[in-house]
Amino acid sequence: MNQSSNVGTRVPSDYVCAGNALAGRTILVTGASDGIGRSAALSYAAHGATVILLGRSVEKLESIYDEIEALGAPQPAAIPFDLEQDTEETYEELARVVGEQFPVLDGLLLNAGLLGERRPLGQLRWNDWQRVMQVNVNSQFLLIRSLLPLLDAAPQASVVFTSSGVGRRGKAYWGAYAVSKFATEGMMQVLASEMENTSAIRVNAINPGATNTAMRRAAYPAESPDNNPGPAEIMPVYLYLMDAASSAVNGCSFDAQ
Ligand code: NAP
C-alpha cells in the first residue's frame, strides 16, 4: 500500500511480537551503542535476529555485544564506524565488509543521530551544521546506496528511518537537527516511492517522541528524566516494522508514542 502521506501512523493496537518472530533475519542497527538504538538491537536479538551493531564507541559496542551473547541470542557482529566520515569509498568498503559475512540484509534501522547546537539559525556555526547534516542525512544516503544490494537479496526487507517531531514542524532553536529530520522524512518518502511495486523492500520512519536518553537529557537539561519513557518502553513499533506483520506497510511515518 502506498501511504506516502501517512504521518503519525500507529502500530495496530492488537500487535504483539511473537518470541521468535525475527529468527533467521539479519538486521543492521546504526547508533546501536546507546539510547534507543541499543534498546532496539537488544529487542531484535531477543526476538531471534542476528544483529549487526554499528556505533562510534568501541567500549559501548563491546558492552551491548556481551549483553546479547548473555541472552543466548544469535551471535551479533559489532562494527565501530564514525558516520562523520564523508567519503563514498569508506561506505562502499563498509558494505563490502558487511556483505562478506552477511550477504543478505533483512533489516536496516537508521537510528544514529546528532543533536548539534540549539541556537538561532543566524548564530549556528558552519562546522556544527555540517556535522549534523553529515551524520543525520548524508551518511544515511551513503549507507542506503551501498547496502541496497544486500537488502535486495532478501525475500522481504525493511528500512526504517528515525524522524522527530521537529522534522514535521519546524521549531525555533532546533537548527540543523530539525532541518536534518525534515530531510530524513523526505528521503524516506522518496525511497518508499521508488521501492513501491518494484521491490520487496519496504521503507518507513519512526518518530520516537520524547524518550529518556542522553540526547533528550542534553536537549532539555532542566527536565526531570523520569517525565519520559525509557527506550525499552517504545519498542513495539521498532519490532513491528521489522516483523513480517508490517510487510505491506510502505511510506509511513510512525509515532512511537
Ligand atoms: P543518543 O542516546 O544520543 O544515541 C545516539 C546514538 O547515535 C549513539 O549510539 C551514538 O553512538 C550514535 N552516533 C552519534 N553520532 C555518531 C557518529 N558520528 N557515528 C556513529 N554513531 C554515532 O540518542 P537517542 O535519543 O537514542 O536517539 C536515537 C535517534 O532517535 C536519533 O536519530 C534521534 O534524533 C531520534 N530521536 C530521539 C528522541 C528522544 O527523545 N530521545 C526524540 C526524537 C527523535 P556513540 O554512543 O558510539 O557515540
PDB file of C-alpha atoms in Angstrom, residues 106-209:
ATOM      1  CA  ASP A 106      16.633  -8.248   6.085  1.00  0.00           C
ATOM      2  CA  GLY A 107      16.522  -5.011   8.027  1.00  0.00           C
ATOM      3  CA  LEU A 108      18.269  -1.652   8.328  1.00  0.00           C
ATOM      4  CA  LEU A 109      17.450   0.657  11.247  1.00  0.00           C
ATOM      5  CA  LEU A 110      18.906   4.103  10.560  1.00  0.00           C
ATOM      6  CA  ASN A 111      18.840   5.413  14.110  1.00  0.00           C
ATOM      7  CA  ALA A 112      22.153   7.173  14.841  1.00  0.00           C
ATOM      8  CA  GLY A 113      21.727  10.884  15.274  1.00  0.00           C
ATOM      9  CA  LEU A 114      23.487  14.019  16.414  1.00  0.00           C
ATOM     10  CA  LEU A 115      21.650  16.849  18.213  1.00  0.00           C
ATOM     11  CA  GLY A 116      24.091  19.660  17.465  1.00  0.00           C
ATOM     12  CA  GLU A 117      23.817  23.197  18.754  1.00  0.00           C
ATOM     13  CA  ARG A 118      20.487  24.579  19.981  1.00  0.00           C
ATOM     14  CA  ARG A 119      20.663  28.223  18.849  1.00  0.00           C
ATOM     15  CA  PRO A 120      19.035  30.586  16.359  1.00  0.00           C
ATOM     16  CA  LEU A 121      19.867  29.748  12.736  1.00  0.00           C
ATOM     17  CA  GLY A 122      21.666  33.075  12.412  1.00  0.00           C
ATOM     18  CA  GLN A 123      24.122  32.022  15.110  1.00  0.00           C
ATOM     19  CA  LEU A 124      24.774  28.406  14.112  1.00  0.00           C
ATOM     20  CA  ARG A 125      28.376  27.575  13.375  1.00  0.00           C
ATOM     21  CA  TRP A 126      29.071  26.233   9.898  1.00  0.00           C
ATOM     22  CA  ASN A 127      31.099  23.337  11.285  1.00  0.00           C
ATOM     23  CA  ASP A 128      28.231  22.255  13.567  1.00  0.00           C
ATOM     24  CA  TRP A 129      25.721  22.498  10.697  1.00  0.00           C
ATOM     25  CA  GLN A 130      27.958  20.306   8.542  1.00  0.00           C
ATOM     26  CA  ARG A 131      28.491  17.683  11.283  1.00  0.00           C
ATOM     27  CA  VAL A 132      24.746  17.331  11.919  1.00  0.00           C
ATOM     28  CA  MET A 133      23.956  17.118   8.213  1.00  0.00           C
ATOM     29  CA  GLN A 134      26.722  14.550   7.699  1.00  0.00           C
ATOM     30  CA  VAL A 135      25.562  12.215  10.487  1.00  0.00           C
ATOM     31  CA  ASN A 136      21.784  12.719  10.186  1.00  0.00           C
ATOM     32  CA  VAL A 137      21.403  12.999   6.400  1.00  0.00           C
ATOM     33  CA  ASN A 138      24.457  12.358   4.218  1.00  0.00           C
ATOM     34  CA  SER A 139      25.568   9.179   5.987  1.00  0.00           C
ATOM     35  CA  GLN A 140      22.059   7.748   5.596  1.00  0.00           C
ATOM     36  CA  PHE A 141      22.175   8.310   1.846  1.00  0.00           C
ATOM     37  CA  LEU A 142      25.614   6.704   1.603  1.00  0.00           C
ATOM     38  CA  LEU A 143      24.582   3.754   3.789  1.00  0.00           C
ATOM     39  CA  ILE A 144      21.421   3.112   1.778  1.00  0.00           C
ATOM     40  CA  ARG A 145      23.178   3.358  -1.552  1.00  0.00           C
ATOM     41  CA  SER A 146      25.928   0.963  -0.545  1.00  0.00           C
ATOM     42  CA  LEU A 147      23.684  -1.514   1.329  1.00  0.00           C
ATOM     43  CA  LEU A 148      20.786  -1.677  -1.198  1.00  0.00           C
ATOM     44  CA  PRO A 149      22.204  -4.746  -2.994  1.00  0.00           C
ATOM     45  CA  LEU A 150      22.261  -6.674   0.315  1.00  0.00           C
ATOM     46  CA  LEU A 151      18.702  -5.554   1.133  1.00  0.00           C
ATOM     47  CA  ASP A 152      17.589  -6.500  -2.389  1.00  0.00           C
ATOM     48  CA  ALA A 153      18.912 -10.005  -1.811  1.00  0.00           C
ATOM     49  CA  ALA A 154      16.375 -10.596   0.999  1.00  0.00           C
ATOM     50  CA  PRO A 155      12.935 -12.079   0.224  1.00  0.00           C
ATOM     51  CA  GLN A 156      11.455  -9.109   2.106  1.00  0.00           C
ATOM     52  CA  ALA A 157      13.491  -6.306   3.663  1.00  0.00           C
ATOM     53  CA  SER A 158      12.634  -3.345   5.874  1.00  0.00           C
ATOM     54  CA  VAL A 159      14.383   0.028   6.011  1.00  0.00           C
ATOM     55  CA  VAL A 160      13.446   2.208   8.989  1.00  0.00           C
ATOM     56  CA  PHE A 161      14.464   5.862   9.288  1.00  0.00           C
ATOM     57  CA  THR A 162      14.360   7.857  12.546  1.00  0.00           C
ATOM     58  CA  SER A 163      12.466  11.107  12.474  1.00  0.00           C
ATOM     59  CA  SER A 164      11.410  13.632  15.106  1.00  0.00           C
ATOM     60  CA  GLY A 165       8.537  15.963  15.891  1.00  0.00           C
ATOM     61  CA  VAL A 166      10.736  18.882  14.778  1.00  0.00           C
ATOM     62  CA  GLY A 167      11.185  17.110  11.427  1.00  0.00           C
ATOM     63  CA  ARG A 168       7.490  17.587  10.756  1.00  0.00           C
ATOM     64  CA  ARG A 169       7.022  21.087  12.109  1.00  0.00           C
ATOM     65  CA  GLY A 170       9.990  23.412  12.425  1.00  0.00           C
ATOM     66  CA  LYS A 171      10.636  24.996  15.813  1.00  0.00           C
ATOM     67  CA  ALA A 172      12.864  27.881  16.919  1.00  0.00           C
ATOM     68  CA  TYR A 173      16.386  26.963  18.022  1.00  0.00           C
ATOM     69  CA  TRP A 174      16.252  23.370  16.753  1.00  0.00           C
ATOM     70  CA  GLY A 175      18.622  24.422  13.963  1.00  0.00           C
ATOM     71  CA  ALA A 176      20.350  21.879  11.777  1.00  0.00           C
ATOM     72  CA  TYR A 177      18.806  18.996  13.724  1.00  0.00           C
ATOM     73  CA  ALA A 178      15.247  19.965  12.720  1.00  0.00           C
ATOM     74  CA  VAL A 179      16.255  20.580   9.103  1.00  0.00           C
ATOM     75  CA  SER A 180      18.041  17.204   9.020  1.00  0.00           C
ATOM     76  CA  LYS A 181      14.905  15.441  10.242  1.00  0.00           C
ATOM     77  CA  PHE A 182      12.780  17.105   7.507  1.00  0.00           C
ATOM     78  CA  ALA A 183      15.368  15.743   5.068  1.00  0.00           C
ATOM     79  CA  THR A 184      15.062  12.323   6.698  1.00  0.00           C
ATOM     80  CA  GLU A 185      11.284  12.301   6.240  1.00  0.00           C
ATOM     81  CA  GLY A 186      11.861  13.323   2.613  1.00  0.00           C
ATOM     82  CA  MET A 187      14.459  10.621   1.989  1.00  0.00           C
ATOM     83  CA  MET A 188      12.083   8.030   3.442  1.00  0.00           C
ATOM     84  CA  GLN A 189       9.253   9.159   1.130  1.00  0.00           C
ATOM     85  CA  VAL A 190      11.450   9.235  -1.985  1.00  0.00           C
ATOM     86  CA  LEU A 191      12.893   5.774  -1.320  1.00  0.00           C
ATOM     87  CA  ALA A 192       9.498   4.303  -0.350  1.00  0.00           C
ATOM     88  CA  SER A 193       8.005   5.619  -3.571  1.00  0.00           C
ATOM     89  CA  GLU A 194      10.857   4.146  -5.610  1.00  0.00           C
ATOM     90  CA  MET A 195      10.506   0.743  -3.921  1.00  0.00           C
ATOM     91  CA  GLU A 196       6.713   0.598  -4.248  1.00  0.00           C
ATOM     92  CA  ASN A 197       5.702  -2.169  -6.725  1.00  0.00           C
ATOM     93  CA  THR A 198       9.269  -2.717  -7.938  1.00  0.00           C
ATOM     94  CA  SER A 199      10.986  -4.226  -4.956  1.00  0.00           C
ATOM     95  CA  ALA A 200      10.434  -6.328  -1.836  1.00  0.00           C
ATOM     96  CA  ILE A 201      11.929  -3.554   0.283  1.00  0.00           C
ATOM     97  CA  ARG A 202       9.561  -1.514   2.442  1.00  0.00           C
ATOM     98  CA  VAL A 203      10.611   1.876   3.785  1.00  0.00           C
ATOM     99  CA  ASN A 204       9.147   3.726   6.767  1.00  0.00           C
ATOM    100  CA  ALA A 205      10.117   6.135   9.550  1.00  0.00           C
ATOM    101  CA  ILE A 206       9.601   6.321  13.297  1.00  0.00           C
ATOM    102  CA  ASN A 207       9.276   9.454  15.417  1.00  0.00           C
ATOM    103  CA  PRO A 208      10.285   8.111  18.849  1.00  0.00           C
ATOM    104  CA  GLY A 209       8.767  11.060  20.752  1.00  0.00           C
TER     105      GLY A 209
END
